[in-house]
Amino acid sequence: MHFFRKYGRLVEIARVEVLCPAMRALVHFWDPDYQCFSFGSLDICPTMEEYGMLTEFPNNLYRIYLPLRSDKIIPELSKLLRISNLETFLEKNATGLNWRMLEIELEKKSGLEKDRLIALGIFGLVLFPSQTGVVSLEAAAAYVEYENTQIYLVAAILAETILTLNHCERTGKGAMRCCTQLLYIWMVSHIKTKKLVFNNFWWFTQRPLKLVEEEEWGDLDNQGWVDKLEGLLNSDFKWRAPWITTMKVLMSCGQRRWVSLVGITCYVSYTPALVVRQLGGMQFVPRTMRIAQFFGLFKDPIAQEVLEIIKQDYKHLVLVEI
């Protein structure tokens, strides 16, 4: 029971079958300069608050995630999983752990150790996917940090989503290395349907979502979804997801006019003020100077210096109640 209290919502999200043509079409509307989807004059993007409600992670939404030192990942994870030879599970390039080998170990485990291995799989294969069948060391580090500190990881999930959308839109290729299930759930929440299924907060875990996909959307290909999403300019668009409740919204942090997000591989920016109407607020045109330029991978030389600045920024948050 403890496992499902802690990870039940993530298990349900992992089971969602994503319509791949819909995801490919969605990339077509991503604007990397403003870090949002643009449908004509409409700007929209996932927010920390929306992802927070969908995932139901516990504790403070705005505690910043800082990546674990690379030399500590395997020792710390080995303690949690109680696998003494965990380094032998590493891929040849040592960038991640082989999930098939971990699955064999899973069959031998029980109780808390088994629960932790399943949770590691959710982190490495669903929330922060990398190569097929591999749990990246970055995803493993995020899992260790969550187990040890209960740090909220919504900002990290959102950061990696923005990173992969930027890459796919700019290069026109590449797999989406982010939680596509969560992005898909968020997307369909903003499309009006004849069946009022989205008002039920657990709608995506039940048959109603399948009925909408089959009866209202049909078997759309990539271009069919592009056409449908372009139609969001009409009354088929819902600004506010029906499961959104009154909340405080993070608008900016530190001296910046936007929010710095720290992922598991990068830091990146996003501008909630650009899409505050999604959360029930009054929309205005914010200052967005230098948004796209605020980006870096942790392997970059200046990354640690920037992370320290972001850490200080998160001590001065601007929250607005909506």
PDB file of N, CA and C in Angstrom, residues 192-268:
ATOM      1  N   LYS A 192     -11.501  20.390 -26.534  1.00  0.00           N
ATOM      2  CA  LYS A 192     -12.898  20.134 -26.170  1.00  0.00           C
ATOM      3  C   LYS A 192     -13.380  18.847 -26.830  1.00  0.00           C
ATOM      4  N   THR A 193     -14.196  18.109 -26.095  1.00  0.00           N
ATOM      5  CA  THR A 193     -14.759  16.853 -26.603  1.00  0.00           C
ATOM      6  C   THR A 193     -16.256  16.816 -26.311  1.00  0.00           C
ATOM      7  N   LYS A 194     -16.968  15.987 -27.066  1.00  0.00           N
ATOM      8  CA  LYS A 194     -18.410  15.833 -26.830  1.00  0.00           C
ATOM      9  C   LYS A 194     -18.662  15.144 -25.501  1.00  0.00           C
ATOM     10  N   LYS A 195     -17.845  14.145 -25.194  1.00  0.00           N
ATOM     11  CA  LYS A 195     -17.966  13.455 -23.911  1.00  0.00           C
ATOM     12  C   LYS A 195     -17.225  14.267 -22.845  1.00  0.00           C
ATOM     13  N   LEU A 196     -17.920  14.608 -21.779  1.00  0.00           N
ATOM     14  CA  LEU A 196     -17.314  15.419 -20.723  1.00  0.00           C
ATOM     15  C   LEU A 196     -16.546  14.522 -19.751  1.00  0.00           C
ATOM     16  N   VAL A 197     -15.491  13.917 -20.267  1.00  0.00           N
ATOM     17  CA  VAL A 197     -14.735  12.953 -19.448  1.00  0.00           C
ATOM     18  C   VAL A 197     -13.599  13.603 -18.685  1.00  0.00           C
ATOM     19  N   PHE A 198     -13.115  14.747 -19.136  1.00  0.00           N
ATOM     20  CA  PHE A 198     -11.921  15.322 -18.542  1.00  0.00           C
ATOM     21  C   PHE A 198     -12.188  16.005 -17.201  1.00  0.00           C
ATOM     22  N   ASN A 199     -13.463  16.211 -16.853  1.00  0.00           N
ATOM     23  CA  ASN A 199     -13.771  16.805 -15.555  1.00  0.00           C
ATOM     24  C   ASN A 199     -13.437  15.847 -14.409  1.00  0.00           C
ATOM     25  N   ASN A 200     -13.466  14.562 -14.693  1.00  0.00           N
ATOM     26  CA  ASN A 200     -13.080  13.551 -13.709  1.00  0.00           C
ATOM     27  C   ASN A 200     -11.557  13.495 -13.671  1.00  0.00           C
ATOM     28  N   PHE A 201     -10.970  13.786 -12.503  1.00  0.00           N
ATOM     29  CA  PHE A 201      -9.515  13.915 -12.450  1.00  0.00           C
ATOM     30  C   PHE A 201      -8.785  12.636 -12.832  1.00  0.00           C
ATOM     31  N   TRP A 202      -9.469  11.491 -12.710  1.00  0.00           N
ATOM     32  CA  TRP A 202      -8.820  10.222 -13.056  1.00  0.00           C
ATOM     33  C   TRP A 202      -9.243   9.734 -14.446  1.00  0.00           C
ATOM     34  N   TRP A 203      -9.720  10.653 -15.265  1.00  0.00           N
ATOM     35  CA  TRP A 203     -10.234  10.244 -16.579  1.00  0.00           C
ATOM     36  C   TRP A 203      -9.206   9.500 -17.418  1.00  0.00           C
ATOM     37  N   PHE A 204      -7.932   9.870 -17.310  1.00  0.00           N
ATOM     38  CA  PHE A 204      -6.931   9.278 -18.207  1.00  0.00           C
ATOM     39  C   PHE A 204      -6.563   7.853 -17.806  1.00  0.00           C
ATOM     40  N   THR A 205      -7.058   7.372 -16.682  1.00  0.00           N
ATOM     41  CA  THR A 205      -6.759   6.003 -16.266  1.00  0.00           C
ATOM     42  C   THR A 205      -7.894   5.051 -16.618  1.00  0.00           C
ATOM     43  N   GLN A 206      -8.935   5.557 -17.229  1.00  0.00           N
ATOM     44  CA  GLN A 206     -10.128   4.764 -17.445  1.00  0.00           C
ATOM     45  C   GLN A 206     -10.488   4.681 -18.922  1.00  0.00           C
ATOM     46  N   ARG A 207     -11.548   3.956 -19.196  1.00  0.00           N
ATOM     47  CA  ARG A 207     -12.028   3.736 -20.559  1.00  0.00           C
ATOM     48  C   ARG A 207     -12.440   5.017 -21.295  1.00  0.00           C
ATOM     49  N   PRO A 208     -12.961   6.058 -20.609  1.00  0.00           N
ATOM     50  CA  PRO A 208     -13.414   7.255 -21.331  1.00  0.00           C
ATOM     51  C   PRO A 208     -12.413   7.848 -22.311  1.00  0.00           C
ATOM     52  N   LEU A 209     -11.121   7.872 -21.964  1.00  0.00           N
ATOM     53  CA  LEU A 209     -10.124   8.425 -22.888  1.00  0.00           C
ATOM     54  C   LEU A 209     -10.084   7.612 -24.169  1.00  0.00           C
ATOM     55  N   LYS A 210     -10.132   6.286 -24.049  1.00  0.00           N
ATOM     56  CA  LYS A 210     -10.127   5.426 -25.231  1.00  0.00           C
ATOM     57  C   LYS A 210     -11.356   5.685 -26.096  1.00  0.00           C
ATOM     58  N   LEU A 211     -12.502   5.895 -25.460  1.00  0.00           N
ATOM     59  CA  LEU A 211     -13.738   6.149 -26.213  1.00  0.00           C
ATOM     60  C   LEU A 211     -13.634   7.447 -27.007  1.00  0.00           C
ATOM     61  N   VAL A 212     -13.068   8.471 -26.404  1.00  0.00           N
ATOM     62  CA  VAL A 212     -12.888   9.743 -27.110  1.00  0.00           C
ATOM     63  C   VAL A 212     -11.945   9.558 -28.296  1.00  0.00           C
ATOM     64  N   GLU A 213     -10.837   8.850 -28.061  1.00  0.00           N
ATOM     65  CA  GLU A 213      -9.869   8.615 -29.144  1.00  0.00           C
ATOM     66  C   GLU A 213     -10.519   7.870 -30.300  1.00  0.00           C
ATOM     67  N   GLU A 214     -11.332   6.860 -29.995  1.00  0.00           N
ATOM     68  CA  GLU A 214     -11.926   6.018 -31.041  1.00  0.00           C
ATOM     69  C   GLU A 214     -13.137   6.672 -31.707  1.00  0.00           C
ATOM     70  N   GLU A 215     -14.025   7.272 -30.897  1.00  0.00           N
ATOM     71  CA  GLU A 215     -15.300   7.764 -31.425  1.00  0.00           C
ATOM     72  C   GLU A 215     -15.236   9.198 -31.948  1.00  0.00           C
ATOM     73  N   GLU A 216     -14.370  10.042 -31.356  1.00  0.00           N
ATOM     74  CA  GLU A 216     -14.353  11.451 -31.752  1.00  0.00           C
ATOM     75  C   GLU A 216     -13.152  11.820 -32.614  1.00  0.00           C
ATOM     76  N   TRP A 217     -12.005  11.218 -32.338  1.00  0.00           N
ATOM     77  CA  TRP A 217     -10.810  11.590 -33.091  1.00  0.00           C
ATOM     78  C   TRP A 217     -10.509  10.628 -34.237  1.00  0.00           C
ATOM     79  N   GLY A 218     -10.860   9.369 -34.040  1.00  0.00           N
ATOM     80  CA  GLY A 218     -10.611   8.400 -35.101  1.00  0.00           C
ATOM     81  C   GLY A 218      -9.127   8.133 -35.296  1.00  0.00           C
ATOM     82  N   ASP A 219      -8.801   7.512 -36.415  1.00  0.00           N
ATOM     83  CA  ASP A 219      -7.427   7.102 -36.701  1.00  0.00           C
ATOM     84  C   ASP A 219      -6.709   8.195 -37.487  1.00  0.00           C
ATOM     85  N   LEU A 220      -6.402   9.318 -36.824  1.00  0.00           N
ATOM     86  CA  LEU A 220      -5.751  10.442 -37.490  1.00  0.00           C
ATOM     87  C   LEU A 220      -4.262  10.164 -37.680  1.00  0.00           C
ATOM     88  N   ASP A 221      -3.746  10.524 -38.859  1.00  0.00           N
ATOM     89  CA  ASP A 221      -2.300  10.422 -39.074  1.00  0.00           C
ATOM     90  C   ASP A 221      -1.656  11.741 -38.647  1.00  0.00           C
ATOM     91  N   ASN A 222      -0.366  11.892 -38.923  1.00  0.00           N
ATOM     92  CA  ASN A 222       0.357  13.086 -38.501  1.00  0.00           C
ATOM     93  C   ASN A 222      -0.268  14.362 -39.052  1.00  0.00           C
ATOM     94  N   GLN A 223      -0.563  14.389 -40.359  1.00  0.00           N
ATOM     95  CA  GLN A 223      -1.150  15.585 -40.960  1.00  0.00           C
ATOM     96  C   GLN A 223      -2.556  15.826 -40.426  1.00  0.00           C
ATOM     97  N   GLY A 224      -3.281  14.754 -40.141  1.00  0.00           N
ATOM     98  CA  GLY A 224      -4.619  14.894 -39.577  1.00  0.00           C
ATOM     99  C   GLY A 224      -4.577  15.582 -38.222  1.00  0.00           C
ATOM    100  N   TRP A 225      -3.561  15.254 -37.413  1.00  0.00           N
ATOM    101  CA  TRP A 225      -3.419  15.900 -36.113  1.00  0.00           C
ATOM    102  C   TRP A 225      -2.935  17.340 -36.252  1.00  0.00           C
ATOM    103  N   VAL A 226      -2.094  17.601 -37.244  1.00  0.00           N
ATOM    104  CA  VAL A 226      -1.684  18.991 -37.505  1.00  0.00           C
ATOM    105  C   VAL A 226      -2.911  19.835 -37.818  1.00  0.00           C
ATOM    106  N   ASP A 227      -3.782  19.313 -38.690  1.00  0.00           N
ATOM    107  CA  ASP A 227      -4.998  20.043 -39.051  1.00  0.00           C
ATOM    108  C   ASP A 227      -5.896  20.247 -37.830  1.00  0.00           C
ATOM    109  N   LYS A 228      -5.995  19.219 -37.002  1.00  0.00           N
ATOM    110  CA  LYS A 228      -6.850  19.308 -35.815  1.00  0.00           C
ATOM    111  C   LYS A 228      -6.326  20.347 -34.834  1.00  0.00           C
ATOM    112  N   LEU A 229      -5.017  20.325 -34.607  1.00  0.00           N
ATOM    113  CA  LEU A 229      -4.435  21.270 -33.661  1.00  0.00           C
ATOM    114  C   LEU A 229      -4.489  22.704 -34.189  1.00  0.00           C
ATOM    115  N   GLU A 230      -4.383  22.869 -35.503  1.00  0.00           N
ATOM    116  CA  GLU A 230      -4.561  24.197 -36.072  1.00  0.00           C
ATOM    117  C   GLU A 230      -5.975  24.710 -35.825  1.00  0.00           C
ATOM    118  N   GLY A 231      -6.919  23.777 -35.719  1.00  0.00           N
ATOM    119  CA  GLY A 231      -8.310  24.132 -35.462  1.00  0.00           C
ATOM    120  C   GLY A 231      -8.563  24.600 -34.043  1.00  0.00           C
ATOM    121  N   LEU A 232      -7.541  24.550 -33.184  1.00  0.00           N
ATOM    122  CA  LEU A 232      -7.716  25.027 -31.815  1.00  0.00           C
ATOM    123  C   LEU A 232      -7.947  26.526 -31.768  1.00  0.00           C
ATOM    124  N   LEU A 233      -7.757  27.207 -32.885  1.00  0.00           N
ATOM    125  CA  LEU A 233      -8.080  28.628 -32.952  1.00  0.00           C
ATOM    126  C   LEU A 233      -9.581  28.836 -32.816  1.00  0.00           C
ATOM    127  N   ASN A 234     -10.364  27.777 -33.060  1.00  0.00           N
ATOM    128  CA  ASN A 234     -11.814  27.866 -32.979  1.00  0.00           C
ATOM    129  C   ASN A 234     -12.290  27.561 -31.558  1.00  0.00           C
ATOM    130  N   SER A 235     -13.558  27.298 -31.396  1.00  0.00           N
ATOM    131  CA  SER A 235     -14.134  27.046 -30.071  1.00  0.00           C
ATOM    132  C   SER A 235     -13.743  25.687 -29.515  1.00  0.00           C
ATOM    133  N   ASP A 236     -12.973  24.897 -30.274  1.00  0.00           N
ATOM    134  CA  ASP A 236     -12.546  23.576 -29.804  1.00  0.00           C
ATOM    135  C   ASP A 236     -11.401  23.662 -28.791  1.00  0.00           C
ATOM    136  N   PHE A 237     -10.947  24.879 -28.509  1.00  0.00           N
ATOM    137  CA  PHE A 237      -9.806  25.070 -27.626  1.00  0.00           C
ATOM    138  C   PHE A 237     -10.271  25.423 -26.217  1.00  0.00           C
ATOM    139  N   LYS A 238      -9.680  24.772 -25.214  1.00  0.00           N
ATOM    140  CA  LYS A 238      -9.983  25.077 -23.826  1.00  0.00           C
ATOM    141  C   LYS A 238      -8.744  25.699 -23.182  1.00  0.00           C
ATOM    142  N   TRP A 239      -8.843  26.960 -22.789  1.00  0.00           N
ATOM    143  CA  TRP A 239      -7.710  27.600 -22.140  1.00  0.00           C
ATOM    144  C   TRP A 239      -7.339  26.884 -20.856  1.00  0.00           C
ATOM    145  N   ARG A 240      -8.355  26.606 -20.060  1.00  0.00           N
ATOM    146  CA  ARG A 240      -8.101  26.075 -18.732  1.00  0.00           C
ATOM    147  C   ARG A 240      -8.543  24.621 -18.654  1.00  0.00           C
ATOM    148  N   ALA A 241      -7.628  23.733 -18.268  1.00  0.00           N
ATOM    149  CA  ALA A 241      -7.981  22.330 -18.095  1.00  0.00           C
ATOM    150  C   ALA A 241      -9.049  22.225 -17.008  1.00  0.00           C
ATOM    151  N   PRO A 242     -10.067  21.394 -17.187  1.00  0.00           N
ATOM    152  CA  PRO A 242     -11.187  21.349 -16.248  1.00  0.00           C
ATOM    153  C   PRO A 242     -10.829  20.877 -14.840  1.00  0.00           C
ATOM    154  N   TRP A 243      -9.668  20.234 -14.688  1.00  0.00           N
ATOM    155  CA  TRP A 243      -9.271  19.755 -13.364  1.00  0.00           C
ATOM    156  C   TRP A 243      -8.416  20.760 -12.594  1.00  0.00           C
ATOM    157  N   ILE A 244      -8.174  21.955 -13.185  1.00  0.00           N
ATOM    158  CA  ILE A 244      -7.394  22.987 -12.505  1.00  0.00           C
ATOM    159  C   ILE A 244      -8.214  23.593 -11.368  1.00  0.00           C
ATOM    160  N   THR A 245      -7.578  23.779 -10.221  1.00  0.00           N
ATOM    161  CA  THR A 245      -8.235  24.407  -9.081  1.00  0.00           C
ATOM    162  C   THR A 245      -7.522  25.717  -8.730  1.00  0.00           C
ATOM    163  N   THR A 246      -8.087  26.468  -7.802  1.00  0.00           N
ATOM    164  CA  THR A 246      -7.447  27.699  -7.346  1.00  0.00           C
ATOM    165  C   THR A 246      -6.079  27.371  -6.760  1.00  0.00           C
ATOM    166  N   MET A 247      -5.108  28.183  -7.077  1.00  0.00           N
ATOM    167  CA  MET A 247      -3.747  27.867  -6.649  1.00  0.00           C
ATOM    168  C   MET A 247      -2.877  29.108  -6.664  1.00  0.00           C
ATOM    169  N   LYS A 248      -1.679  28.947  -6.095  1.00  0.00           N
ATOM    170  CA  LYS A 248      -0.644  29.955  -6.256  1.00  0.00           C
ATOM    171  C   LYS A 248       0.226  29.545  -7.436  1.00  0.00           C
ATOM    172  N   VAL A 249       0.575  30.522  -8.260  1.00  0.00           N
ATOM    173  CA  VAL A 249       1.343  30.254  -9.478  1.00  0.00           C
ATOM    174  C   VAL A 249       2.689  30.954  -9.390  1.00  0.00           C
ATOM    175  N   LEU A 250       3.753  30.221  -9.694  1.00  0.00           N
ATOM    176  CA  LEU A 250       5.087  30.809  -9.736  1.00  0.00           C
ATOM    177  C   LEU A 250       5.238  31.591 -11.036  1.00  0.00           C
ATOM    178  N   MET A 251       5.463  32.906 -10.921  1.00  0.00           N
ATOM    179  CA  MET A 251       5.562  33.769 -12.100  1.00  0.00           C
ATOM    180  C   MET A 251       7.007  34.088 -12.474  1.00  0.00           C
ATOM    181  N   SER A 252       7.864  34.222 -11.475  1.00  0.00           N
ATOM    182  CA  SER A 252       9.272  34.529 -11.752  1.00  0.00           C
ATOM    183  C   SER A 252      10.091  34.205 -10.504  1.00  0.00           C
ATOM    184  N   CYS A 253      11.411  34.219 -10.653  1.00  0.00           N
ATOM    185  CA  CYS A 253      12.274  33.984  -9.492  1.00  0.00           C
ATOM    186  C   CYS A 253      13.539  34.819  -9.623  1.00  0.00           C
ATOM    187  N   GLY A 254      14.019  35.308  -8.465  1.00  0.00           N
ATOM    188  CA  GLY A 254      15.205  36.146  -8.471  1.00  0.00           C
ATOM    189  C   GLY A 254      14.967  37.442  -9.217  1.00  0.00           C
ATOM    190  N   GLN A 255      15.954  37.865  -9.977  1.00  0.00           N
ATOM    191  CA  GLN A 255      15.860  39.104 -10.744  1.00  0.00           C
ATOM    192  C   GLN A 255      15.314  38.876 -12.152  1.00  0.00           C
ATOM    193  N   ARG A 256      14.989  37.630 -12.477  1.00  0.00           N
ATOM    194  CA  ARG A 256      14.550  37.320 -13.833  1.00  0.00           C
ATOM    195  C   ARG A 256      13.055  37.565 -13.991  1.00  0.00           C
ATOM    196  N   ARG A 257      12.627  37.829 -15.227  1.00  0.00           N
ATOM    197  CA  ARG A 257      11.213  38.036 -15.527  1.00  0.00           C
ATOM    198  C   ARG A 257      10.535  36.713 -15.876  1.00  0.00           C
ATOM    199  N   TRP A 258      11.265  35.622 -15.731  1.00  0.00           N
ATOM    200  CA  TRP A 258      10.751  34.305 -16.041  1.00  0.00           C
ATOM    201  C   TRP A 258      11.275  33.328 -15.017  1.00  0.00           C
ATOM    202  N   VAL A 259      11.061  32.037 -15.230  1.00  0.00           N
ATOM    203  CA  VAL A 259      11.428  31.014 -14.252  1.00  0.00           C
ATOM    204  C   VAL A 259      12.549  30.135 -14.790  1.00  0.00           C
ATOM    205  N   SER A 260      13.563  29.916 -13.991  1.00  0.00           N
ATOM    206  CA  SER A 260      14.648  29.004 -14.350  1.00  0.00           C
ATOM    207  C   SER A 260      14.251  27.588 -13.937  1.00  0.00           C
ATOM    208  N   LEU A 261      14.370  26.649 -14.851  1.00  0.00           N
ATOM    209  CA  LEU A 261      14.068  25.252 -14.566  1.00  0.00           C
ATOM    210  C   LEU A 261      15.357  24.439 -14.586  1.00  0.00           C
ATOM    211  N   VAL A 262      15.527  23.576 -13.609  1.00  0.00           N
ATOM    212  CA  VAL A 262      16.687  22.687 -13.565  1.00  0.00           C
ATOM    213  C   VAL A 262      16.208  21.272 -13.830  1.00  0.00           C
ATOM    214  N   GLY A 263      16.677  20.689 -14.943  1.00  0.00           N
ATOM    215  CA  GLY A 263      16.313  19.328 -15.292  1.00  0.00           C
ATOM    216  C   GLY A 263      17.341  18.337 -14.784  1.00  0.00           C
ATOM    217  N   ILE A 264      17.371  17.157 -15.393  1.00  0.00           N
ATOM    218  CA  ILE A 264      18.377  16.156 -14.991  1.00  0.00           C
ATOM    219  C   ILE A 264      19.613  16.225 -15.877  1.00  0.00           C
ATOM    220  N   THR A 265      19.497  16.921 -17.008  1.00  0.00           N
ATOM    221  CA  THR A 265      20.652  17.055 -17.913  1.00  0.00           C
ATOM    222  C   THR A 265      20.963  18.506 -18.252  1.00  0.00           C
ATOM    223  N   CYS A 266      20.055  19.427 -17.902  1.00  0.00           N
ATOM    224  CA  CYS A 266      20.197  20.801 -18.373  1.00  0.00           C
ATOM    225  C   CYS A 266      19.488  21.772 -17.441  1.00  0.00           C
ATOM    226  N   TYR A 267      19.729  23.067 -17.678  1.00  0.00           N
ATOM    227  CA  TYR A 267      18.890  24.115 -17.114  1.00  0.00           C
ATOM    228  C   TYR A 267      18.315  24.903 -18.292  1.00  0.00           C
ATOM    229  N   VAL A 268      17.106  25.400 -18.124  1.00  0.00           N
ATOM    230  CA  VAL A 268      16.411  26.054 -19.218  1.00  0.00           C
ATOM    231  C   VAL A 268      15.390  27.011 -18.617  1.00  0.00           C
TER     232      VAL A 268
END
